[in-house]
PDB file of C-alpha atoms and ligand atoms in Angstrom:
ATOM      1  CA  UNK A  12       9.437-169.501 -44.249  1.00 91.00           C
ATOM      2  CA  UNK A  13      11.852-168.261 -47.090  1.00 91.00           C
ATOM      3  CA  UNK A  14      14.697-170.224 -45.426  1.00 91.00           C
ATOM      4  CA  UNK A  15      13.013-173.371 -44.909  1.00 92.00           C
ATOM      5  CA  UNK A  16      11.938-173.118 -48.202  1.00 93.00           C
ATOM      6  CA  UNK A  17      15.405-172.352 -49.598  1.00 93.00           C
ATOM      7  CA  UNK A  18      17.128-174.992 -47.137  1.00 93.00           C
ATOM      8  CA  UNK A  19      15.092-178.291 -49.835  1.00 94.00           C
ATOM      9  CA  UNK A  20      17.047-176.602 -52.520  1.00 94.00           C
ATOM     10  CA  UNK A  21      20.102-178.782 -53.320  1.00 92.00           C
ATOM     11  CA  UNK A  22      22.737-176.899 -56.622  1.00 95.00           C
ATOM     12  CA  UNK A  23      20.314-174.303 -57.864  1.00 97.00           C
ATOM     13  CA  UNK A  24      22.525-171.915 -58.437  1.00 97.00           C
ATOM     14  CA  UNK A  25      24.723-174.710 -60.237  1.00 97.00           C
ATOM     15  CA  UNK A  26      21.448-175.843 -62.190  1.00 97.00           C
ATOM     16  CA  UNK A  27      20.023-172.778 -62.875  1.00 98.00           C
ATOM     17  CA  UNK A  28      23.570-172.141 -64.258  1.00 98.00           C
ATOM     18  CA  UNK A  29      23.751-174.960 -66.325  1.00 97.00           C
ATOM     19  CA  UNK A  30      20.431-174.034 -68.378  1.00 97.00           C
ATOM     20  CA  UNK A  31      18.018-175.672 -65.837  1.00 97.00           C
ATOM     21  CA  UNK A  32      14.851-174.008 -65.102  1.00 98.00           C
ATOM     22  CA  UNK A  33      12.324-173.966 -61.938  1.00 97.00           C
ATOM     23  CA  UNK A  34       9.283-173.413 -64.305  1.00 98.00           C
ATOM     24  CA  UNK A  35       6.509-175.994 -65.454  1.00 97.00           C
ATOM     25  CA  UNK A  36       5.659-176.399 -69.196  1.00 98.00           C
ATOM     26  CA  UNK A  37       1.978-174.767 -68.612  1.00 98.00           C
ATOM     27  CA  UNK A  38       3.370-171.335 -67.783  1.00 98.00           C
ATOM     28  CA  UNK A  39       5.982-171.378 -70.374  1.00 98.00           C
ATOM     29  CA  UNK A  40       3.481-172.775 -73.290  1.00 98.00           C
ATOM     30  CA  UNK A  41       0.908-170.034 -72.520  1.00 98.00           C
ATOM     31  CA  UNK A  42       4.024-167.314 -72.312  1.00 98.00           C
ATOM     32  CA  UNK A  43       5.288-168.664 -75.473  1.00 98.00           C
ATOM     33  CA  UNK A  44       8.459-166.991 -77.051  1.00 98.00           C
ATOM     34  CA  UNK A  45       9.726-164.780 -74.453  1.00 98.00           C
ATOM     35  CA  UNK A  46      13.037-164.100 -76.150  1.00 98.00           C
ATOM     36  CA  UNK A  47      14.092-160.451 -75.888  1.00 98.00           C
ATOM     37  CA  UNK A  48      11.170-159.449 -74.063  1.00 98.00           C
ATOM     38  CA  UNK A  49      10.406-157.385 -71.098  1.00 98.00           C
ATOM     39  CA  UNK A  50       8.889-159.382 -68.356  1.00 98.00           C
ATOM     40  CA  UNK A  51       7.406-158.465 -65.332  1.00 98.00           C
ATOM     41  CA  UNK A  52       7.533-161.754 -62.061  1.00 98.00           C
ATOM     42  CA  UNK A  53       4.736-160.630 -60.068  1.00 99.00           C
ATOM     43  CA  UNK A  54       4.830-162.104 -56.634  1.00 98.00           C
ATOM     44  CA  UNK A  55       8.092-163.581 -57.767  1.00 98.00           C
ATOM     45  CA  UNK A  56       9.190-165.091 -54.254  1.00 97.00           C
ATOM     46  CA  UNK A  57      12.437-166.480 -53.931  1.00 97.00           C
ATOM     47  CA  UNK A  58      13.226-165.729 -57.834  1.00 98.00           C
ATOM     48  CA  UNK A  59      14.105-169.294 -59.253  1.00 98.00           C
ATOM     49  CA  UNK A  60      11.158-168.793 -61.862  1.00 98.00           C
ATOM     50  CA  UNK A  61      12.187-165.489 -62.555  1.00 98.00           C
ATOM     51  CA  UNK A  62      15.307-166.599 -63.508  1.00 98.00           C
ATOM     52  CA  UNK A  63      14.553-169.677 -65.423  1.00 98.00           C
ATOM     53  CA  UNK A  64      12.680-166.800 -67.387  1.00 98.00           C
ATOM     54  CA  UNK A  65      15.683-164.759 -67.942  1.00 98.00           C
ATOM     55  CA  UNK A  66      17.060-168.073 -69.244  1.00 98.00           C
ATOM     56  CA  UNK A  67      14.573-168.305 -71.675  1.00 98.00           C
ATOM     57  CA  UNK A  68      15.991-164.912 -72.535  1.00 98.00           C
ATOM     58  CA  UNK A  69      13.575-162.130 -71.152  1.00 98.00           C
ATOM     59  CA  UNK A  70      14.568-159.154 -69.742  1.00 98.00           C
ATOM     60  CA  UNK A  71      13.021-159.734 -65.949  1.00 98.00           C
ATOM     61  CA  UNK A  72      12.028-157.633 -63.607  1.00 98.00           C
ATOM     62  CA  UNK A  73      10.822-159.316 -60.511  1.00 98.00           C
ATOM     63  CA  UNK A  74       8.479-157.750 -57.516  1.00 98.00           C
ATOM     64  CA  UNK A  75       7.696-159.123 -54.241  1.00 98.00           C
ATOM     65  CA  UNK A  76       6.618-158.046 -50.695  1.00 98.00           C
ATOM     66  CA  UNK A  77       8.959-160.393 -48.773  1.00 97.00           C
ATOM     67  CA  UNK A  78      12.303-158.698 -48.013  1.00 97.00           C
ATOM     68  CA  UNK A  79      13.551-162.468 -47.642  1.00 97.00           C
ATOM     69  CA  UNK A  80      12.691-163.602 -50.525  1.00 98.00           C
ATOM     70  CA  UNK A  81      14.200-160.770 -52.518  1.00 98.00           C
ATOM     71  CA  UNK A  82      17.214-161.167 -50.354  1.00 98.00           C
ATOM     72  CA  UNK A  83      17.187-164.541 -51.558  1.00 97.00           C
ATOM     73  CA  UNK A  84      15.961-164.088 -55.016  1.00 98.00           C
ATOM     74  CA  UNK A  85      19.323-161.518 -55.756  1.00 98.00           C
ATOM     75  CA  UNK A  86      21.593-163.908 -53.931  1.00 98.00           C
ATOM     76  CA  UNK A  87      20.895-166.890 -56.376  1.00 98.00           C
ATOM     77  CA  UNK A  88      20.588-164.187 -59.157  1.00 98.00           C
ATOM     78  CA  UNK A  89      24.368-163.367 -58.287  1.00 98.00           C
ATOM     79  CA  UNK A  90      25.155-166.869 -57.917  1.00 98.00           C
ATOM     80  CA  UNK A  91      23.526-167.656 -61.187  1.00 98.00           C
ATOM     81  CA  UNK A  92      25.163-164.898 -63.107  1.00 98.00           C
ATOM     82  CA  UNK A  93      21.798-164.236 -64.094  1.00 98.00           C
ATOM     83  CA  UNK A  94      21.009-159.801 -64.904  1.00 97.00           C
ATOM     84  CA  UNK A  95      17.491-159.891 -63.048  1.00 98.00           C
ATOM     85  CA  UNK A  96      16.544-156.944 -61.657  1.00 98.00           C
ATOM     86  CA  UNK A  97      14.003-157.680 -58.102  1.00 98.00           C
ATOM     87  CA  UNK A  98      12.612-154.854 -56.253  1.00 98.00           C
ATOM     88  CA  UNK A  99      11.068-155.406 -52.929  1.00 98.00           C
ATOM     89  CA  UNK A 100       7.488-154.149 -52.778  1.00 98.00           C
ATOM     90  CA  UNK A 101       3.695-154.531 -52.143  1.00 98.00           C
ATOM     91  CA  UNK A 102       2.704-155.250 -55.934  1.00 98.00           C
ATOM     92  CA  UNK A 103      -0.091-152.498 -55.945  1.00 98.00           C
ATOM     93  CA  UNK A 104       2.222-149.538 -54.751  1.00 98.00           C
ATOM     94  CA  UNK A 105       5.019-150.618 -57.250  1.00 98.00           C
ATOM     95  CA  UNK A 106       2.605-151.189 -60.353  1.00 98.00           C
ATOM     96  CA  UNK A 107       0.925-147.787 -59.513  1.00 98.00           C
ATOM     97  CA  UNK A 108       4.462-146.298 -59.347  1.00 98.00           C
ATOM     98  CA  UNK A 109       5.690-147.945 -62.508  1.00 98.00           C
ATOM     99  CA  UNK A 110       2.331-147.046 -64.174  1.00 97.00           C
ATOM    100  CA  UNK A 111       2.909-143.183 -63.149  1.00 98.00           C
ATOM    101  CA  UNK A 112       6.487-143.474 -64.388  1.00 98.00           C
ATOM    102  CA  UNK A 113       5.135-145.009 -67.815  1.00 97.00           C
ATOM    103  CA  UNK A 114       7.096-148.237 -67.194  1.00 97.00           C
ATOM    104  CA  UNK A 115       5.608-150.683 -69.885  1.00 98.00           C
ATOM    105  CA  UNK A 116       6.145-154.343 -69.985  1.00 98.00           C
ATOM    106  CA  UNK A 117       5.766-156.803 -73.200  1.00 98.00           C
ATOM    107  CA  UNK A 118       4.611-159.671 -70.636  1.00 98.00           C
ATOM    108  CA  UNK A 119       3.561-159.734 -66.901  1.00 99.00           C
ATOM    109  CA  UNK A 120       3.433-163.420 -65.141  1.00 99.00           C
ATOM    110  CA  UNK A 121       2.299-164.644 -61.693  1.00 99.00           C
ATOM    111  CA  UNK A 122       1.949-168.072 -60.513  1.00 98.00           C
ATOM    112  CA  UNK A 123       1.340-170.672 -57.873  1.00 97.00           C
ATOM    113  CA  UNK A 124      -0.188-169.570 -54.404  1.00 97.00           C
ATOM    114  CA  UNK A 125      -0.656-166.010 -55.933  1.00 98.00           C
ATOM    115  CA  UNK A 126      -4.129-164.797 -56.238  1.00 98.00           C
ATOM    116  CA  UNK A 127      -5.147-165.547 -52.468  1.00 98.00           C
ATOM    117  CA  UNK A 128      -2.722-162.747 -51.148  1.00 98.00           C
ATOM    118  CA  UNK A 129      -4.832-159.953 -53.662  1.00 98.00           C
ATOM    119  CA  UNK A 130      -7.518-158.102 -51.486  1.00 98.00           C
ATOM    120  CA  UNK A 131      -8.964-155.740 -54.478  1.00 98.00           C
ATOM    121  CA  UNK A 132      -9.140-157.680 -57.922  1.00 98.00           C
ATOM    122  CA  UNK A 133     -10.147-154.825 -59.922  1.00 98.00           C
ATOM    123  CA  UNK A 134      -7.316-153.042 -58.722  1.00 98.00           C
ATOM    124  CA  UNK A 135      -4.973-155.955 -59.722  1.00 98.00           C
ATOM    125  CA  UNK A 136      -5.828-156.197 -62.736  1.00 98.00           C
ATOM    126  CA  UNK A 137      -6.429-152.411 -63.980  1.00 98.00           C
ATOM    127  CA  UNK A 138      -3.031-152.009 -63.231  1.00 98.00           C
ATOM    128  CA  UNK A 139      -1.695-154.976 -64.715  1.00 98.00           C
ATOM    129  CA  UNK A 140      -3.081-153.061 -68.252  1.00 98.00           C
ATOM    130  CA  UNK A 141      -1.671-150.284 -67.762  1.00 98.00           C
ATOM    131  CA  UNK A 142       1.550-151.485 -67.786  1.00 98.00           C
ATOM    132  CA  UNK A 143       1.369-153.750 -70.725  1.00 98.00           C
ATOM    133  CA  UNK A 144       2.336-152.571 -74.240  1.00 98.00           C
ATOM    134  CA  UNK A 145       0.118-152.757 -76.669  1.00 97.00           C
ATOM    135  CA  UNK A 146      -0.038-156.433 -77.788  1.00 97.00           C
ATOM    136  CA  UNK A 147       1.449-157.636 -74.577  1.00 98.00           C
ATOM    137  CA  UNK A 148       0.415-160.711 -72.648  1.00 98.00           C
ATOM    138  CA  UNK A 149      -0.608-161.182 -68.994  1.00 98.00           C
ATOM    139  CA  UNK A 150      -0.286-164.845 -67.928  1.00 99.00           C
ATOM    140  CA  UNK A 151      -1.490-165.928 -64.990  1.00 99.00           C
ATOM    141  CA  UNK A 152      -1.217-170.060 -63.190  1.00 98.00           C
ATOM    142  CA  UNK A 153      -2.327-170.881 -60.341  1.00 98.00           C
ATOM    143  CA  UNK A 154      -4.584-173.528 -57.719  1.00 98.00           C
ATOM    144  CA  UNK A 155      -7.604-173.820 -58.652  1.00 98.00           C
ATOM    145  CA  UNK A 156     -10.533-172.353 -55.997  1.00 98.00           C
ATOM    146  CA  UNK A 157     -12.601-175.410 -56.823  1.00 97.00           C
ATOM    147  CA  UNK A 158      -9.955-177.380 -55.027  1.00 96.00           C
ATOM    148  CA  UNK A 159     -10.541-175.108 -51.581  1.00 96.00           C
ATOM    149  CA  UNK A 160     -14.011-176.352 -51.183  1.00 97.00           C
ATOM    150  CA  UNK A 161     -12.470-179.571 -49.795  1.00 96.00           C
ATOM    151  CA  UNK A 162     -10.774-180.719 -46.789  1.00 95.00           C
ATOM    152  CA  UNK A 163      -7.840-182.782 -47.021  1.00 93.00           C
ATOM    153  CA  UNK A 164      -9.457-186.089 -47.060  1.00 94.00           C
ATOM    154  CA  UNK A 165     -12.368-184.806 -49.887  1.00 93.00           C
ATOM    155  CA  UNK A 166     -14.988-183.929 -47.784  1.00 96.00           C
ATOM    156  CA  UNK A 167     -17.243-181.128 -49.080  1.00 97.00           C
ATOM    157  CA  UNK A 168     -16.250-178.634 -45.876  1.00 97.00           C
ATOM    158  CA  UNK A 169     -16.518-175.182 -47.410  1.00 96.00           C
ATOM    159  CA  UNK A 170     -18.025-172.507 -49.539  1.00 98.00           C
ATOM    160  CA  UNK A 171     -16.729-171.901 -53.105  1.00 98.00           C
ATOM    161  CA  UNK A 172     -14.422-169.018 -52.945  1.00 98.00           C
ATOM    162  CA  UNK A 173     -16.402-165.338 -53.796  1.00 98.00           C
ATOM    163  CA  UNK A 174     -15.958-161.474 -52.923  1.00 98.00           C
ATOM    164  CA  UNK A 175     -12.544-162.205 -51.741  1.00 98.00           C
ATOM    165  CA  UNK A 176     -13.740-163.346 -48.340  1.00 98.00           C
ATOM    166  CA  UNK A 177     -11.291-162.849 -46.317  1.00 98.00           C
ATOM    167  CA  UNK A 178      -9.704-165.855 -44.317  1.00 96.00           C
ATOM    168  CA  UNK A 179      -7.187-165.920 -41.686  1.00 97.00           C
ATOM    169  CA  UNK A 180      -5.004-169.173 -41.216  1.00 94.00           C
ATOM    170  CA  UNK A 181      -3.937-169.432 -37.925  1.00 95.00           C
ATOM    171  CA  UNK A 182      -1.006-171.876 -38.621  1.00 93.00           C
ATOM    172  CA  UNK A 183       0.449-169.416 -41.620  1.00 93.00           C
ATOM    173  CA  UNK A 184       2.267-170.769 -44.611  1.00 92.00           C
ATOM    174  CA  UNK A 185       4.168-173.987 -44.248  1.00 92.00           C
ATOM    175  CA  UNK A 186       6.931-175.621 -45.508  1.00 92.00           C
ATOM    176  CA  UNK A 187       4.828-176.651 -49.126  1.00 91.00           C
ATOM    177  CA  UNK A 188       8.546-176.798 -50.735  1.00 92.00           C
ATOM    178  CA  UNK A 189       9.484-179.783 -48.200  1.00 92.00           C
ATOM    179  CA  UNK A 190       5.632-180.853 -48.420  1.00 90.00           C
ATOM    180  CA  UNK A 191       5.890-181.250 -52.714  1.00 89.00           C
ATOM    181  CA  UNK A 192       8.435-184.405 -51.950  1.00 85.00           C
ATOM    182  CA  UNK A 193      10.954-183.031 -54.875  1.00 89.00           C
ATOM    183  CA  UNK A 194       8.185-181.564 -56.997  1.00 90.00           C
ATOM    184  CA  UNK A 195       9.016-177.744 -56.244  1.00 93.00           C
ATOM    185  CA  UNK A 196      12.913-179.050 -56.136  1.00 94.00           C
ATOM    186  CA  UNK A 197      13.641-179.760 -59.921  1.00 94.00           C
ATOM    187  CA  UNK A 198      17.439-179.421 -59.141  1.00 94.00           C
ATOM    188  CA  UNK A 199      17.457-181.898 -56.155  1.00 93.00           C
ATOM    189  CA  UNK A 200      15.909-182.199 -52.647  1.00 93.00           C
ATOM    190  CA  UNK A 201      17.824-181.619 -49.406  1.00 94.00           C
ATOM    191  CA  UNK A 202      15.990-182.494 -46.024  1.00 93.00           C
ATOM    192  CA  UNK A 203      17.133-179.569 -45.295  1.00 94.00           C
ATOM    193  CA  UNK A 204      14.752-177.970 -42.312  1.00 93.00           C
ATOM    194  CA  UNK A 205      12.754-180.352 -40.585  1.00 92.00           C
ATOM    195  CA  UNK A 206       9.386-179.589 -38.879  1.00 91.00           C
ATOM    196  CA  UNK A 207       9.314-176.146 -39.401  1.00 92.00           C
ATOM    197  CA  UNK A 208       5.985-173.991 -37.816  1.00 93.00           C
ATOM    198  CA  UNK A 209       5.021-170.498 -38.708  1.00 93.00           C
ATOM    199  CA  UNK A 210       5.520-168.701 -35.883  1.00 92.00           C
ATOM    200  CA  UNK A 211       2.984-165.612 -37.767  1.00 93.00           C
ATOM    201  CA  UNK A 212      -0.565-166.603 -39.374  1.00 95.00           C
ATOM    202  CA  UNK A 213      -1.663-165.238 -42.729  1.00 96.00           C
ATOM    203  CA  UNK A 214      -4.575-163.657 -43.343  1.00 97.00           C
ATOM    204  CA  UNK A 215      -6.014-164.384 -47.232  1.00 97.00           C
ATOM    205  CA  UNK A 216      -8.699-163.742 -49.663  1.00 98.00           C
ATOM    206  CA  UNK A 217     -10.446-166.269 -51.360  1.00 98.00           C
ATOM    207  CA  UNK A 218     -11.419-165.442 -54.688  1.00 98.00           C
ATOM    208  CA  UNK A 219     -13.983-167.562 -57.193  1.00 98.00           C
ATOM    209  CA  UNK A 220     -12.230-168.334 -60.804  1.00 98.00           C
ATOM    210  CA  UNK A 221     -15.214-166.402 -62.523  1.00 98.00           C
ATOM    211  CA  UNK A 222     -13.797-163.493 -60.336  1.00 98.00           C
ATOM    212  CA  UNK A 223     -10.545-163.063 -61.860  1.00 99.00           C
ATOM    213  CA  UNK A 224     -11.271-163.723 -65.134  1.00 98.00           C
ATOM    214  CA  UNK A 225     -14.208-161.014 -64.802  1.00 98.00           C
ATOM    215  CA  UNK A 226     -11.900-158.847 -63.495  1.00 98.00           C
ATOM    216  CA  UNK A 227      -8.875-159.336 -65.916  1.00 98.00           C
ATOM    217  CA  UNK A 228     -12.058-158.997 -68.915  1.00 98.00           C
ATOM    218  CA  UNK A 229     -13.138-155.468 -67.647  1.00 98.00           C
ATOM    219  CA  UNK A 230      -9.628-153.980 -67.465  1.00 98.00           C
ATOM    220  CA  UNK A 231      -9.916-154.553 -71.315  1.00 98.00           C
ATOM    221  CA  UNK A 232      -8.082-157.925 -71.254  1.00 98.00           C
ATOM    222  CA  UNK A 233      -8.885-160.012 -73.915  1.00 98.00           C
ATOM    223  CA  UNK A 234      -8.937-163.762 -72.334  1.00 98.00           C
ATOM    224  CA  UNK A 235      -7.065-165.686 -75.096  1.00 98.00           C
ATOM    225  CA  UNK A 236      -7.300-169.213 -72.807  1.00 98.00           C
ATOM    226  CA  UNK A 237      -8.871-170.720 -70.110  1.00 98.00           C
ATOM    227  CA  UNK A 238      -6.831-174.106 -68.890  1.00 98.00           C
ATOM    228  CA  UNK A 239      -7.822-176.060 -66.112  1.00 98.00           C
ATOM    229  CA  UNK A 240      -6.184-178.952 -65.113  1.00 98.00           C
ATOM    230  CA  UNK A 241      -6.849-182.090 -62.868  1.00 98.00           C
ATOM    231  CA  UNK A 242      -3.368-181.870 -61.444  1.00 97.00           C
ATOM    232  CA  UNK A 243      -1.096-179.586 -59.468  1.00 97.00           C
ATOM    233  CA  UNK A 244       2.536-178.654 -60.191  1.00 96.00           C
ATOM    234  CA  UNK A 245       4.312-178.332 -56.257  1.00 92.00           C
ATOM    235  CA  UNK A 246       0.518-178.382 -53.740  1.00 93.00           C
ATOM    236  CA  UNK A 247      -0.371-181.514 -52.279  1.00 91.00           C
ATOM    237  CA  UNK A 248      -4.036-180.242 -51.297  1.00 91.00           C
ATOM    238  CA  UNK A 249      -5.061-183.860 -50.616  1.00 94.00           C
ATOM    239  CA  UNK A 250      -4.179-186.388 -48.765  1.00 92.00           C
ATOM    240  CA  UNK A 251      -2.942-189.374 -50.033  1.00 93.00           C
ATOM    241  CA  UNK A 252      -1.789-187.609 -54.019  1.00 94.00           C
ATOM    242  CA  UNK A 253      -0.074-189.410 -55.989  1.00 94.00           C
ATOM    243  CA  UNK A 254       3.263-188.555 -57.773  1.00 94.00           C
ATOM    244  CA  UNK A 255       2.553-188.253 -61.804  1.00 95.00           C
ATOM    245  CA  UNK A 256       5.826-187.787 -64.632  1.00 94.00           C
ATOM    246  CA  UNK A 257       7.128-184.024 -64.782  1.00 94.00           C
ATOM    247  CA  UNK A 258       7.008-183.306 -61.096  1.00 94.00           C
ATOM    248  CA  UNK A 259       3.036-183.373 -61.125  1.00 96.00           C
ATOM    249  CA  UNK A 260       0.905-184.521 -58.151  1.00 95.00           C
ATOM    250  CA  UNK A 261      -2.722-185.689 -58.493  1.00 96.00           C
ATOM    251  CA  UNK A 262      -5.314-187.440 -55.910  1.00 95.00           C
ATOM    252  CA  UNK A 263      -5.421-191.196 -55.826  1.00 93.00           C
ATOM    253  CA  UNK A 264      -6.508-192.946 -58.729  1.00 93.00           C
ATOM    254  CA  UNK A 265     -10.085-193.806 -57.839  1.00 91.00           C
ATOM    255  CA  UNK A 266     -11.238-190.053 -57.036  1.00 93.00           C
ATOM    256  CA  UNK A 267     -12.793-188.361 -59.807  1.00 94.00           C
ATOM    257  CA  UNK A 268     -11.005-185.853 -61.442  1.00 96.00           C
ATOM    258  CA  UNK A 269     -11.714-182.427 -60.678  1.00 96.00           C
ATOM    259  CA  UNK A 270      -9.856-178.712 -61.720  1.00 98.00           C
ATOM    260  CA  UNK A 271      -6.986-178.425 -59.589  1.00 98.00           C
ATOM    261  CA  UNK A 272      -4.783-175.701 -61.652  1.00 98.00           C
ATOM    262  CA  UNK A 273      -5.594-172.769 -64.135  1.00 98.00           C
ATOM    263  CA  UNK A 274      -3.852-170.666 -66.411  1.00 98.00           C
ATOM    264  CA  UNK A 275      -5.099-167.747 -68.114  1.00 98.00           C
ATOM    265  CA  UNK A 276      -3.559-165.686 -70.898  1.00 98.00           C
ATOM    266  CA  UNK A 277      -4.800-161.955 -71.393  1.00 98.00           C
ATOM    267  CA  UNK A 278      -3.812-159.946 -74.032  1.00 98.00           C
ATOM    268  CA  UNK A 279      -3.955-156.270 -74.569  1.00 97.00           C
ATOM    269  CA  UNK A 280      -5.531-155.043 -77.819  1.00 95.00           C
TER     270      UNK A 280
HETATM  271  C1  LIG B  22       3.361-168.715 -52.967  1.00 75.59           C
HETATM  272  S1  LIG B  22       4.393-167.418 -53.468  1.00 75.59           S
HETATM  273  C2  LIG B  22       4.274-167.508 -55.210  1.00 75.59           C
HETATM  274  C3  LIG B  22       5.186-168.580 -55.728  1.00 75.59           C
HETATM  275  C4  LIG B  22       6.176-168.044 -56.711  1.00 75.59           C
HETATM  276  N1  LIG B  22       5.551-167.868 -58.000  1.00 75.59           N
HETATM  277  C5  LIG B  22       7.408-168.926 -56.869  1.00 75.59           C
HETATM  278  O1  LIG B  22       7.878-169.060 -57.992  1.00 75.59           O
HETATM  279  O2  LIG B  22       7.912-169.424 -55.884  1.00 75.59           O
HETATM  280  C6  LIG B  22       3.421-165.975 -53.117  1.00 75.59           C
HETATM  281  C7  LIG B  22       4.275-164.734 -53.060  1.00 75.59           C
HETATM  282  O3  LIG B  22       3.420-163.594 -53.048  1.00 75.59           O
HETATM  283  C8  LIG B  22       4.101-162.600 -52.326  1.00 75.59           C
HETATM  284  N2  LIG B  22       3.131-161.537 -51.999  1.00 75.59           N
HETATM  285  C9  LIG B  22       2.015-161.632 -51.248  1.00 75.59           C
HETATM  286  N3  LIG B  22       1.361-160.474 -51.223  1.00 75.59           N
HETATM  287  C10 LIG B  22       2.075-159.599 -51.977  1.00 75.59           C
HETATM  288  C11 LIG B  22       1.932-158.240 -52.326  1.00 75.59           C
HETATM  289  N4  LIG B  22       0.901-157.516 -51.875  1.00 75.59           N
HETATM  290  N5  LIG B  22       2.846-157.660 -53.128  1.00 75.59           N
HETATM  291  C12 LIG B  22       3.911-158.378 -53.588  1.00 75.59           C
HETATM  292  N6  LIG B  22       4.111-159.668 -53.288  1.00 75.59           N
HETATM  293  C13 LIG B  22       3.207-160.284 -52.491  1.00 75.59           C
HETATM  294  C14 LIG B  22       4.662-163.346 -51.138  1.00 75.59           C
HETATM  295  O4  LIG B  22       5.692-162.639 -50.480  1.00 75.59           O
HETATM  296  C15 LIG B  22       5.126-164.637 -51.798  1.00 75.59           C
HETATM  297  O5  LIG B  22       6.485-164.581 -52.162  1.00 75.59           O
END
């Protein structure tokens, strides 16, 4: 889905260029000043946040599973003139590798559609620690698992997430770029593909919030915040959201608010 994905994405290379970035102003608030600092993308994807990040002026290293979207990530990273380094890889080899190696990072990120592809938590985030210098940050935003209890139209149709349960979806992952109507697009949309299907289903693990924060806590994180918020940057999970100011979508008005979003920020002692 890389390519349909990429195909929405009118100048990004040109934006991304031009100081634009990809990322929302919850990630970069609880990443604060990443100037000069070593930064790990987890799950970075096609690389547009990752380099947004090197604008801000880390030094980025980004990991992800899909040789397509690395392909894609180093393309615009050419394009872009931007030095970020991705390495193609299934994030628990490459952070036991890096942690044998005694590669250390001053900040590790993930966000948006991340923690449902993670079948061991506690393996997550042990390694995570041992790869952050002392002092360093993990910061982690993404859908909220409140939200999954729904169907599209509100109804109460499922469990809350817990134990990772795993969950196969027979349709795989659409095209949620074309899907966001310009909120995943900051530099422009294109039409770009049209009806695209999955022709391979995914098979996920659904996780409770209390999980991951559990799990980040016993690897000796120290859970500096806890956001939740009644919006989404990019998912339309319902039908019927409605468009808000800074590329935010949120159900209709007259539907109670409920967590849609979270971001955490762990810290190393
Ligand atoms: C929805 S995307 C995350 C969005 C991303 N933050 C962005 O900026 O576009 C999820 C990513 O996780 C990657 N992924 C899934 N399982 C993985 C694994 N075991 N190791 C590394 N990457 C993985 C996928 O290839 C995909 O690019």
């Amino acid at each position: 889905m890389v390519g349909a994905h990429d195909s929405h994405r009118a100048n990004l290379p040109e934006f991304l260029r031009d100081g634009g970035s990809t990322l929302f102003p919850e990630e970069v608030g609880l990443l604060g000043d990443v100037r000069g600092k070593t930064l790990l993308h987890l799950q970075c994807n096609s690389g547009g946040d990752s380099i947004s990040l090197a604008g801000l002026g880390a030094r980025v290293t980004g990991v992800d599973i899909s040789d397509d979207a690395v392909t894609s990530a180093r393309k615009l990273a050419r394009q872009v003139g931007a030095r970020v380094r991705f390495e193609r890889a299934d994030l628990y080899d490459w952070l036991r590798e890096a942690s044998r190696e005694g590669r250390r990072f001053d900040a590790v990120f993930a966000s948006y559609g991340v923690v449902c592809w993670l079948p061991d938590l506690v393996a997550w985030a042990g390694s995570i620690e041992r790869i952050l210098e002392p002092s360093a940050c993990f910061v982690l935003v993404d859908f909220h698992p409140v939200a999954d209890i729904f169907d599209e139209h509100g109804n109460h149709a499922r469990d809350y997430p817990a134990g990772g349960e795993p969950m196969y979806l027979q349709e795989g992952v659409g095209d949620y770029v074309a899907a966001s109507g310009g909120s995943l697009t900051p530099s422009g949309y294109l039409e770009g593909a049209t009806g695209f299907l999955n022709s391979e289903g995914a098979n996920l693990f659904r996780w409770g919030l209390g999980e991951v924060v559990t799990a980040l806590a016993e690897a000796g994180l120290r859970i500096t915040a806890l956001h939740e918020y009644p919006y989404t940057n990019g998912e339309r999970c319902f039908a019927g959201m409605r468009e808000l100011p800074g590329r935010r979508l949120a159900p209709p008005e007259n539907v109670p608010a409920i967590p849609l979003m979270y971001g955490i920020r762990a810290e190393r002692d």
